[in-house]
mmCIF file of C-alpha atoms in Angstrom:
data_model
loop_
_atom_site.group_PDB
_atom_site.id
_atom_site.type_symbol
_atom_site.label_atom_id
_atom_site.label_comp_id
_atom_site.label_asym_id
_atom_site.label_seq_id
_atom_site.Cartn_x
_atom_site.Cartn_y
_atom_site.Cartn_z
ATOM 1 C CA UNK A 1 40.962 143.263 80.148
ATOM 2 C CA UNK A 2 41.685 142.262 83.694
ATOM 3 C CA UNK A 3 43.368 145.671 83.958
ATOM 4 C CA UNK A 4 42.310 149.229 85.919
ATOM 5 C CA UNK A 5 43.722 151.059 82.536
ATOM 6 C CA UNK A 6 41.055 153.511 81.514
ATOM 7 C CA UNK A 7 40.924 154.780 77.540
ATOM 8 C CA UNK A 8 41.363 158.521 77.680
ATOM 9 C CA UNK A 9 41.419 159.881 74.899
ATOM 10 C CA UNK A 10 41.799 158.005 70.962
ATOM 11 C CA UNK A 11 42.872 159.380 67.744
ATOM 12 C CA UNK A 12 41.249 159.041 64.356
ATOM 13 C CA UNK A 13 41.928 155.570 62.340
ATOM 14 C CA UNK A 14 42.154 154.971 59.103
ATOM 15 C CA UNK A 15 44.270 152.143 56.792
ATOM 16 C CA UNK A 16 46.872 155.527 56.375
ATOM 17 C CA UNK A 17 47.481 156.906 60.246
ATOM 18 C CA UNK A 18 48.329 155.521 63.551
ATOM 19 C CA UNK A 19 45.667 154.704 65.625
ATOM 20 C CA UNK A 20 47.038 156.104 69.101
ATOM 21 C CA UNK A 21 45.939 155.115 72.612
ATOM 22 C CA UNK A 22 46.140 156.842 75.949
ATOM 23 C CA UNK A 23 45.600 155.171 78.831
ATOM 24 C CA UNK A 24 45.507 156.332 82.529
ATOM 25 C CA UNK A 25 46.472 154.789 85.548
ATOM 26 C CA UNK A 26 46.343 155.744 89.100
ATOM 27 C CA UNK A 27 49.794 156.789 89.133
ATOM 28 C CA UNK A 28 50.919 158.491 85.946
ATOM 29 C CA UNK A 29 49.475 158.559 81.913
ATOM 30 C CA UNK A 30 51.138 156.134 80.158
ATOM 31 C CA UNK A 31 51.118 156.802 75.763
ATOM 32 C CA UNK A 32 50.577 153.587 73.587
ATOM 33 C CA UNK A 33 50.839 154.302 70.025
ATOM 34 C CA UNK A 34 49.967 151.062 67.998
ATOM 35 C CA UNK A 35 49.639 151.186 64.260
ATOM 36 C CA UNK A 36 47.254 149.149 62.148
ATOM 37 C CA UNK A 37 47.894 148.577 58.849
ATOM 38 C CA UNK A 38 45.862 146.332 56.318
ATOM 39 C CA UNK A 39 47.406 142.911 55.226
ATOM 40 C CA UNK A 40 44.003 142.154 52.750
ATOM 41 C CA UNK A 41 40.853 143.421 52.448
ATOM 42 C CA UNK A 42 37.878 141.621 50.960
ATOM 43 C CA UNK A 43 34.205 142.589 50.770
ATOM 44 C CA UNK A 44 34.248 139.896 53.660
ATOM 45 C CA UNK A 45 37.075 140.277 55.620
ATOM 46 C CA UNK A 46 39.306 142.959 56.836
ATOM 47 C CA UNK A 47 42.513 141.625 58.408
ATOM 48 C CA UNK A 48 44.408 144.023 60.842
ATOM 49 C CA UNK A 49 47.562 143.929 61.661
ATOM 50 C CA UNK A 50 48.975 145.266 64.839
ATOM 51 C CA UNK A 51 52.042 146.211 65.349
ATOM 52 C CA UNK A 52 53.178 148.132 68.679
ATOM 53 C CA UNK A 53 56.061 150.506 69.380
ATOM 54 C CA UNK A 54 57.172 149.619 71.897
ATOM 55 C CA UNK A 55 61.242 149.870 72.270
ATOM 56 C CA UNK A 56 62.848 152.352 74.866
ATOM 57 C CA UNK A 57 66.768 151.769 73.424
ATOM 58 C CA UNK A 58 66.307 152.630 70.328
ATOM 59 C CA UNK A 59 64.450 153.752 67.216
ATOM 60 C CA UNK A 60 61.637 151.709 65.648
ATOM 61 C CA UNK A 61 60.953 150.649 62.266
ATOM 62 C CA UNK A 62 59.274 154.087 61.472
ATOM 63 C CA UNK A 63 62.336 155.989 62.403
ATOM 64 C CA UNK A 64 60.465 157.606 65.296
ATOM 65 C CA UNK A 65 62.819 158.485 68.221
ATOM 66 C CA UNK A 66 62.573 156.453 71.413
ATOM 67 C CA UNK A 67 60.470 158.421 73.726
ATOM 68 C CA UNK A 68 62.683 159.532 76.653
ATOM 69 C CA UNK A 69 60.283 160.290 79.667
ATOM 70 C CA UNK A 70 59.515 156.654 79.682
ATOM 71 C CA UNK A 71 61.208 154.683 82.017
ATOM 72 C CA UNK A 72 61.222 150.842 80.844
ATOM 73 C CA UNK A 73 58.692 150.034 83.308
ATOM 74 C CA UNK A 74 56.530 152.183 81.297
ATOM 75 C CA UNK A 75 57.231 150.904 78.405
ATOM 76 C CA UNK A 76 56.358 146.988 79.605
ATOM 77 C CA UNK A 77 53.053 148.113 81.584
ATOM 78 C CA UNK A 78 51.970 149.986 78.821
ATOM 79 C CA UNK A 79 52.548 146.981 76.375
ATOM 80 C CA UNK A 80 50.806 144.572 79.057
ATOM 81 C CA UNK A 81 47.899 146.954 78.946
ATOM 82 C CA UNK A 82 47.244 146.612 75.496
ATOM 83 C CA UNK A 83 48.169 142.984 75.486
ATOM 84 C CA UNK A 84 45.484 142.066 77.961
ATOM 85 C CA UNK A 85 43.079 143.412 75.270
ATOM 86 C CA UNK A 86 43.469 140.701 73.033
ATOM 87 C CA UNK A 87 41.388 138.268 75.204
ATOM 88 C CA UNK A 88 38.291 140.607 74.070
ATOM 89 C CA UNK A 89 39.390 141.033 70.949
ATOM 90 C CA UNK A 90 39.530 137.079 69.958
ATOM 91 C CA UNK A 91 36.078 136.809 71.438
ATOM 92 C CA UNK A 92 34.369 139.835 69.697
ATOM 93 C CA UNK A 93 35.803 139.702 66.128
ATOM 94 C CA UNK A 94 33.770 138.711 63.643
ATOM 95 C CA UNK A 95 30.726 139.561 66.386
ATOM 96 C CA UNK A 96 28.080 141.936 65.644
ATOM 97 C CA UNK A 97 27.100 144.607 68.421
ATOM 98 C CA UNK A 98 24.694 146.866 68.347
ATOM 99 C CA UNK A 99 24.547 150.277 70.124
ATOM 100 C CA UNK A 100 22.128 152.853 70.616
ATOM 101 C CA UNK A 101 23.418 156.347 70.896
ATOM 102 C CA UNK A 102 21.426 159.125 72.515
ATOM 103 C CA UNK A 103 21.207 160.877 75.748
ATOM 104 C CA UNK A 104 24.544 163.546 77.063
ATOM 105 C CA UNK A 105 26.824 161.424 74.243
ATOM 106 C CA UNK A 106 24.962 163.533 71.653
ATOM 107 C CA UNK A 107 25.291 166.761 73.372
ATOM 108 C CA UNK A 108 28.614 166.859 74.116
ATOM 109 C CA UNK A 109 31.226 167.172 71.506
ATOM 110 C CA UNK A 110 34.142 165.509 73.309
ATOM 111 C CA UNK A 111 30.915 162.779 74.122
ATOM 112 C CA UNK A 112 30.695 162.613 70.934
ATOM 113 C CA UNK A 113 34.147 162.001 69.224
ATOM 114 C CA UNK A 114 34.624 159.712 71.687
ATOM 115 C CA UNK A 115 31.616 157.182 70.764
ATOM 116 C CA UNK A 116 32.707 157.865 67.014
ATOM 117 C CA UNK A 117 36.307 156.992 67.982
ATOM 118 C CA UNK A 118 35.084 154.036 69.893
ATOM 119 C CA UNK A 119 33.047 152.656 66.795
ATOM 120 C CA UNK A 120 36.053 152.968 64.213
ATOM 121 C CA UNK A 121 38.714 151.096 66.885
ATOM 122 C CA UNK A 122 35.725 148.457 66.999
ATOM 123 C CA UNK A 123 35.564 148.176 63.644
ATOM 124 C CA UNK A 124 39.408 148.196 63.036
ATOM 125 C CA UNK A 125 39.986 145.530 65.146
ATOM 126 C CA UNK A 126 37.269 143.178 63.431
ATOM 127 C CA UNK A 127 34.071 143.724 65.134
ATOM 128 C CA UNK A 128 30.709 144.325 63.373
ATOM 129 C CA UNK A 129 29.337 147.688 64.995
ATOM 130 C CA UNK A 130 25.777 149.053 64.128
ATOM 131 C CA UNK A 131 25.061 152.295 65.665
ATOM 132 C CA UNK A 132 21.040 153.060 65.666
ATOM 133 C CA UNK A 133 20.583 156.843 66.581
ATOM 134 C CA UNK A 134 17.522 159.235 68.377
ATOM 135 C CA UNK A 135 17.574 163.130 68.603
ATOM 136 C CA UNK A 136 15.279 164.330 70.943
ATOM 137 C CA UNK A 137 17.389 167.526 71.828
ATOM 138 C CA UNK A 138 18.046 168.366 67.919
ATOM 139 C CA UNK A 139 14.124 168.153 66.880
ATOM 140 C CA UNK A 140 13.512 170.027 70.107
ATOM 141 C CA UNK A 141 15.388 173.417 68.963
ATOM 142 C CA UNK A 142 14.156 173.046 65.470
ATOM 143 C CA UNK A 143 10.235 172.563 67.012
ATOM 144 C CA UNK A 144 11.305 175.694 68.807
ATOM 145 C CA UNK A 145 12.646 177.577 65.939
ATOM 146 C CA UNK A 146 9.220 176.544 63.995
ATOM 147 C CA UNK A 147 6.831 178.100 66.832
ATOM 148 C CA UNK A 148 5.833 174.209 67.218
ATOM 149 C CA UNK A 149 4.846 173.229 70.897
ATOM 150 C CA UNK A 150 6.586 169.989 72.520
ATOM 151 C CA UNK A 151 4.155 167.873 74.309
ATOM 152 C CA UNK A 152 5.268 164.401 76.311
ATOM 153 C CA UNK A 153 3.100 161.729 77.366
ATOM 154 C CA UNK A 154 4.368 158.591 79.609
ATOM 155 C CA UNK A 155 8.051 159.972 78.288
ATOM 156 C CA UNK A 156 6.980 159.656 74.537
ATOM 157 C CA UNK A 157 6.941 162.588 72.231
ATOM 158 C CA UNK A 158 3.885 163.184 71.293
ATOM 159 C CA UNK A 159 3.719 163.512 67.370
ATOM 160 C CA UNK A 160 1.253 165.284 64.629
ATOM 161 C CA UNK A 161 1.980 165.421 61.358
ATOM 162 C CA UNK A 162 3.929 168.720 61.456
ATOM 163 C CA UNK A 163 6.196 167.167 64.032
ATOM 164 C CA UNK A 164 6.028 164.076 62.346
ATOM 165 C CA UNK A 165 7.835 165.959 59.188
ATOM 166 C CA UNK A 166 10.667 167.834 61.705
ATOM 167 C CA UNK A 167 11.533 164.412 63.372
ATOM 168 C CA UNK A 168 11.888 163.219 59.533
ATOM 169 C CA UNK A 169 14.086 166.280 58.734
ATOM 170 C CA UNK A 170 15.869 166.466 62.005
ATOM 171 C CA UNK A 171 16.611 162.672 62.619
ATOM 172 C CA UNK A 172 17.461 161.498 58.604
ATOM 173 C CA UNK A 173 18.210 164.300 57.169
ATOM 174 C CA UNK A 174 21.054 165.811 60.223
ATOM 175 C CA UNK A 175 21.387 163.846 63.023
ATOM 176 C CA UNK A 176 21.794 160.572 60.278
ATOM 177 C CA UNK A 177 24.282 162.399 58.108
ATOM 178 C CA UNK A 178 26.784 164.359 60.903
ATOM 179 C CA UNK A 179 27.387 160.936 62.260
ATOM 180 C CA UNK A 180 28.055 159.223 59.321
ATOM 181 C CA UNK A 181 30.238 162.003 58.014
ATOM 182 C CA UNK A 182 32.063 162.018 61.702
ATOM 183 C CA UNK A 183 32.728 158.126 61.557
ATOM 184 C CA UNK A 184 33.943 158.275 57.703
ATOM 185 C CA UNK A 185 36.396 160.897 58.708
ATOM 186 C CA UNK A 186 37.487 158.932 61.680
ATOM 187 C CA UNK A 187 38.883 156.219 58.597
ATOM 188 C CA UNK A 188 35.717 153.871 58.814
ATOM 189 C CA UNK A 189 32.969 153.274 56.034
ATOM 190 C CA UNK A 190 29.873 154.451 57.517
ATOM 191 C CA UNK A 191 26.329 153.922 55.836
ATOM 192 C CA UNK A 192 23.516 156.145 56.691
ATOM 193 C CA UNK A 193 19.987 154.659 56.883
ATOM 194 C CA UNK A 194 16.692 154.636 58.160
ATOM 195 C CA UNK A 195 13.896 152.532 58.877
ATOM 196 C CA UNK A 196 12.176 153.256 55.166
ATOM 197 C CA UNK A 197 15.553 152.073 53.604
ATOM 198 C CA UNK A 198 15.651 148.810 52.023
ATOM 199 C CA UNK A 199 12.549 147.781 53.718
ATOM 200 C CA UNK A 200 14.555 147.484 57.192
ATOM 201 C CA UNK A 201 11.698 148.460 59.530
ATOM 202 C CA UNK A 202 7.925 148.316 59.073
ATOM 203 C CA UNK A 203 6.160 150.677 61.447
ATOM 204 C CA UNK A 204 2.675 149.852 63.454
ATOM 205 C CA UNK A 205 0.945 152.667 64.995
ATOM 206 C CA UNK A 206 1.295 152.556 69.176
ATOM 207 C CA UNK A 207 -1.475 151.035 70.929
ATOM 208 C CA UNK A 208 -2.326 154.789 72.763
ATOM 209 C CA UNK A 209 -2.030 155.899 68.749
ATOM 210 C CA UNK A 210 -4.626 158.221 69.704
ATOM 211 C CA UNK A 211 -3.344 160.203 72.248
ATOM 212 C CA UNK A 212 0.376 159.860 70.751
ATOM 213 C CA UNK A 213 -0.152 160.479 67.399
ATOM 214 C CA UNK A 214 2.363 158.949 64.547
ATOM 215 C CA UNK A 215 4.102 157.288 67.306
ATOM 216 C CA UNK A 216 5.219 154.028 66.143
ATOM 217 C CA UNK A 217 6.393 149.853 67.584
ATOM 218 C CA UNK A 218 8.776 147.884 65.291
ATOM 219 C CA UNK A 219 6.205 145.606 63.644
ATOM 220 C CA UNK A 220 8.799 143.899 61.142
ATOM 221 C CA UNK A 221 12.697 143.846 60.517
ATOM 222 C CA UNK A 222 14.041 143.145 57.546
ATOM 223 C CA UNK A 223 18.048 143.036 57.812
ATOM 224 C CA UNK A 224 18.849 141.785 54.529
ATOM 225 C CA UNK A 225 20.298 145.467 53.679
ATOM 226 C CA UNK A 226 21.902 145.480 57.072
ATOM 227 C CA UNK A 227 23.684 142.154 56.989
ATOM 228 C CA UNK A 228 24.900 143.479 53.646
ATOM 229 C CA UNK A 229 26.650 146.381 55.161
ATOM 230 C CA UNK A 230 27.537 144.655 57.815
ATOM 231 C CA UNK A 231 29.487 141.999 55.902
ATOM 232 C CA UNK A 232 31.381 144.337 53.674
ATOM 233 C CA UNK A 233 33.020 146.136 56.672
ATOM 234 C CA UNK A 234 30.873 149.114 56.552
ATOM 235 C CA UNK A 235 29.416 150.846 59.892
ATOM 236 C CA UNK A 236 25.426 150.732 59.133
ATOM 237 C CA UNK A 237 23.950 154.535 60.795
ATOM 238 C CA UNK A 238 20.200 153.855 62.081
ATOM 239 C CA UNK A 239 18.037 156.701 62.422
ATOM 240 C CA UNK A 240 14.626 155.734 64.201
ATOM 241 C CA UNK A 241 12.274 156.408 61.432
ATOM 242 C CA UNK A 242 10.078 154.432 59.544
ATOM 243 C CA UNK A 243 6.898 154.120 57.203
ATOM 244 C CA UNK A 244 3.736 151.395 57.790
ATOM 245 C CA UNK A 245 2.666 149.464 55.188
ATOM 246 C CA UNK A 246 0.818 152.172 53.822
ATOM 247 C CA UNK A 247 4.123 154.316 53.636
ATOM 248 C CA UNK A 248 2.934 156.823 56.756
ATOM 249 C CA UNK A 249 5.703 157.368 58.801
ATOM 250 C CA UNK A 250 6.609 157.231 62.412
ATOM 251 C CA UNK A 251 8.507 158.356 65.072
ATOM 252 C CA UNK A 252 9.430 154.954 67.063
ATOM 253 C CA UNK A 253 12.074 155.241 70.164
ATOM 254 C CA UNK A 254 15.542 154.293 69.267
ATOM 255 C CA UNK A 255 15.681 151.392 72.271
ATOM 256 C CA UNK A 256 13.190 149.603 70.693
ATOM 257 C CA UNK A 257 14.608 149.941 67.094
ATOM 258 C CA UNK A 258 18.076 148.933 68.566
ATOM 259 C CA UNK A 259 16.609 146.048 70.638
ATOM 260 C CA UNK A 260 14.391 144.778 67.576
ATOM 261 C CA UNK A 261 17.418 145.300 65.139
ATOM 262 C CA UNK A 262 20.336 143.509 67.423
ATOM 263 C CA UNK A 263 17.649 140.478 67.786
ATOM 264 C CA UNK A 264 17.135 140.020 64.154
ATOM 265 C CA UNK A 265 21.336 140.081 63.411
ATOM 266 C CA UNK A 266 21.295 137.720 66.059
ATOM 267 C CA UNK A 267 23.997 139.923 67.228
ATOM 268 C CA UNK A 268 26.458 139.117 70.068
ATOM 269 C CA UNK A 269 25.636 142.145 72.213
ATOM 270 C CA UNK A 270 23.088 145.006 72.521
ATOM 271 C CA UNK A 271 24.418 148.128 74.103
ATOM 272 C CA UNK A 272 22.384 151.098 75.258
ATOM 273 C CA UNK A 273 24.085 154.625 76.117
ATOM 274 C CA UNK A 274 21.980 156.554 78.334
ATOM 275 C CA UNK A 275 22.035 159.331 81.294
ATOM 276 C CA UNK A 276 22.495 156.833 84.064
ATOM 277 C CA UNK A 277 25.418 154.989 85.717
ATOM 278 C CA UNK A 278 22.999 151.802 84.658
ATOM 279 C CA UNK A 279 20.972 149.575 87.232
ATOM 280 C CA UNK A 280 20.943 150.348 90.444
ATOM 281 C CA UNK A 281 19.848 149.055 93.868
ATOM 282 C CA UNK A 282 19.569 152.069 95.358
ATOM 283 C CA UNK A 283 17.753 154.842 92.635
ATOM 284 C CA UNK A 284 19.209 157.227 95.725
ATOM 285 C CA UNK A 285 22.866 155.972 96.099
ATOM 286 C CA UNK A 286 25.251 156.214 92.621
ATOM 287 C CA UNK A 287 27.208 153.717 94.373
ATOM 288 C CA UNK A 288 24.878 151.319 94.203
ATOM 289 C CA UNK A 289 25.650 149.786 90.353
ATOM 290 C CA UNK A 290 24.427 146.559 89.193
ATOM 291 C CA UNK A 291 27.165 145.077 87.515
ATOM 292 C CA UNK A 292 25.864 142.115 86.609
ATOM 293 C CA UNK A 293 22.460 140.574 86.554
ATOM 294 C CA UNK A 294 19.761 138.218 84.902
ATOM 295 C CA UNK A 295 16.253 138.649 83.362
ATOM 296 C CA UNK A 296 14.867 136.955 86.021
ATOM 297 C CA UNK A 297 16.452 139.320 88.808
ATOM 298 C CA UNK A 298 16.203 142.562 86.800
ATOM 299 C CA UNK A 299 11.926 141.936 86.349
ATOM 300 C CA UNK A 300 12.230 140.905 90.650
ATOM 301 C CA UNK A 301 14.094 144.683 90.740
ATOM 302 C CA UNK A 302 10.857 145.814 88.528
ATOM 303 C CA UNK A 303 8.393 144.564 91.046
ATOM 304 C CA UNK A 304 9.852 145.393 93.530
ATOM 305 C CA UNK A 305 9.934 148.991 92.758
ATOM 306 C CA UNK A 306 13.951 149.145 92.326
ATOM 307 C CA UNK A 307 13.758 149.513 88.818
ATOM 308 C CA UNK A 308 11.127 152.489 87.847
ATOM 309 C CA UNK A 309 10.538 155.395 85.854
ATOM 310 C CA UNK A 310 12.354 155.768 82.336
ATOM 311 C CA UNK A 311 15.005 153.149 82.962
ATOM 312 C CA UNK A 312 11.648 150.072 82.651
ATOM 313 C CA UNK A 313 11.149 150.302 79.133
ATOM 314 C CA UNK A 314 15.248 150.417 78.599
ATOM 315 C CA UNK A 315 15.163 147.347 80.682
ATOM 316 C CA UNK A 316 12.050 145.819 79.145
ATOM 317 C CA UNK A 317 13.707 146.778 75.457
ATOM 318 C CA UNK A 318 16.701 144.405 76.896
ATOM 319 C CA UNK A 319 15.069 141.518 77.925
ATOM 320 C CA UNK A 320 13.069 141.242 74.931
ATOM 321 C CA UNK A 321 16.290 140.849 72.669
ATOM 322 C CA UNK A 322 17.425 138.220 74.955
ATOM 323 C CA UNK A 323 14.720 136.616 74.784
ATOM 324 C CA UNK A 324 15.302 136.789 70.831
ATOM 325 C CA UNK A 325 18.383 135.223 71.046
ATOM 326 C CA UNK A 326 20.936 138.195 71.997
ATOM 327 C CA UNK A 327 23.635 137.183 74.239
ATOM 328 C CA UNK A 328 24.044 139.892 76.422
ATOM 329 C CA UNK A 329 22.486 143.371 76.776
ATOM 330 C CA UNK A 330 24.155 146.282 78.861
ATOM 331 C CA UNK A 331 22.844 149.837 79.735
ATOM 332 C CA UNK A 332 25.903 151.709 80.343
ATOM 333 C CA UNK A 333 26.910 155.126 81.123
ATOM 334 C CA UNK A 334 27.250 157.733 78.245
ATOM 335 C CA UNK A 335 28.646 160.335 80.337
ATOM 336 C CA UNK A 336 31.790 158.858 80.384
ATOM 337 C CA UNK A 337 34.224 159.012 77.507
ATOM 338 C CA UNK A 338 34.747 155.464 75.799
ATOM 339 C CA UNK A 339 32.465 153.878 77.982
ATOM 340 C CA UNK A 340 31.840 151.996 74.704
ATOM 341 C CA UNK A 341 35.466 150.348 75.474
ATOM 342 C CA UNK A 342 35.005 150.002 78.940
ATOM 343 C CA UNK A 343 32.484 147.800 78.680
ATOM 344 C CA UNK A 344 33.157 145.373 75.908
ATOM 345 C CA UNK A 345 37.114 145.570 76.521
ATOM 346 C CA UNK A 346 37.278 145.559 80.342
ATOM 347 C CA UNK A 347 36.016 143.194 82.912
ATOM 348 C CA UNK A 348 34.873 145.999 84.766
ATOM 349 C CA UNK A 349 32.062 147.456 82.199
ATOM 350 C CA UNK A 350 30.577 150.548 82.208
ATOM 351 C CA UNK A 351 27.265 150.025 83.853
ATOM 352 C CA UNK A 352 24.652 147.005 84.013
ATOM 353 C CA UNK A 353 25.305 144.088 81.746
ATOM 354 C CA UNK A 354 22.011 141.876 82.020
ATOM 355 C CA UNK A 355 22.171 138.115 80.745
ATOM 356 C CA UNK A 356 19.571 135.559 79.573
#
């Protein structure tokens, strides 16, 4: 947005409430409280309007009383704030981004509202969000609960076919449906899938099948159901299952599915929430973010031992949907609350954006 303005906190939206904003500054916390409202909706459009509250002297439309511990400064830099959004917002609508959730945003329950919250304001102001979901820590404390033993090889989960049938469970069956549920009571229309649905994904076994077990690559994507969704306004849910051509199902990591999903909606931008500030120059110094950088300087990084660890095959999973025709991939921070906004409605970002 060209602005420092950081999203705080974000109520619920729906076509019947105000959608609120809070946004802090160095100085103070200043309280926008815009209201959408519908003007049509179509199974292929959903028009927004906007309409900000804005006036210190007097009350507005709504008959709410002007707020008095605003000062009219206030008032304007809080209205320039959300003004400077609308750059983003031309450029995005109608765009199709992808995110993969995982990592502290699923442990947390303020991390969590907040992603949820970030989707619906994404969606209400015309984007095209698909969320595509893991669950490592859930299927751990069920595994645990069963007596079943957790083994890890190179960072994958290694996966029998009693583990196979808890990431099923655990994944589709909880992880799938809380989100969903969370995002339709946040006022969006959220659609809970997985790879087996609609033919979306077709699992291959892994190359080190043998040591990994039902550990699955995307081998085929199918988005016809997904473009469906998609175009009817609703929020598609992804959880990382799916079944070979045989119907055996796998477990496959949720980068890949994300990467392999954003590349066949040709979407606008693939966005992974993880652990980490992002890239960084120094894996030692925080304060050494990548803001900004291209597939040909992130694989340099690689080799040159920069980049190392589980943060290759995020990067790896990026470059490969540039390389089918995404336009920009970002590993940002899901530690922080709305990073979501942060990076596709602030100049700043959240963490690494890399670029074809």
């Amino acid at each position: 947005m060209g602005a420092t303005a950081t999203l705080k906190s974000l109520p619920f939206c729906s076509s019947q409430e105000p959608l609120s904003f809070i946004f802090l500054t160095k100085s103070k916390t200043l309280s926008l409280d815009p209201s959408f409202s519908k003007t049509s909706l179509t199974p292929r459009s959903r028009r927004f309007r906007l309409a900000v509250r804005a006036s210190s002297a007097s009350p507005t439309a709504l008959n709410d009383p002007p707020n008095p511990t605003l000062s009219n400064y206030d008032h304007q830099l809080r209205v320039k704030i959300l003004s400077e959004s609308l750059p983003y917002i031309q450029k995005f609508r109608g765009k199709t981004i992808v995110v993969k959730y995982g990592g502290a945003a699923m442990k947390s329950a303020e991390l969590k509202a907040s992603v949820v919250r970030d989707l619906v304001l994404l969606s209400c102001v015309g984007l095209r969000p698909v969320l595509v979901h893991g669950g490592g820590p859930e299927i751990n404390v069920l595994l645990n609960q069963l007596n079943i033993p957790s083994q890890f090889r190179d960072g994958l989960r290694v996966t029998d076919a009693r583990t196979m049938e808890v990431v099923s469970m655990v994944l589709v069956g909880k992880v799938n449906k809380d989100l969903v549920s969370r995002i339709n009571f946040a006022g969006a229309t959220a659609v809970g899938l997985s790879g087996m649905d609609g033919r979306l994904l077709t699992a291959r076994p892994s190359p080190n099948a043998a040591q990994l077990g039902f550990v699955g690559e995307v081998a085929r994507v199918d988005p016809t159901v997904l473009q469906t969704l998609v175009d009817n306004g609703s929020i598609p849910v992804i959880a990382s299952v799916a079944a070979d051509e045989f119907g055996q199902p796998y477990n496959i990591n949720a980068d890949t599915v994300a990467g392999e999903v954003a590349a066949a909606l040709g979407a606008e931008k693939l966005i992974l929430l993880t652990d980490v500030a992002g890239i960084l120059r120094n894996r030692e110094d925080p304060g050494s973010l990548v803001k900004e950088i291209d597939i040909k300087g992130v694989k340099k990084m690689i080799e040159e031992g920069k980049v190392g660890g589980g943060m290759i095959p995020k990067v790896n999973c990026c470059i490969r949907s540039l390389a089918q025709g995404v336009t920009t991939a970002s590993i940002i921070d899901g530690r922080v609350e709305h990073s979501l906004l942060h990076e596709i409605m602030t100049d700043e970002g959240a963490g690494t954006m890399i670029t074809g």
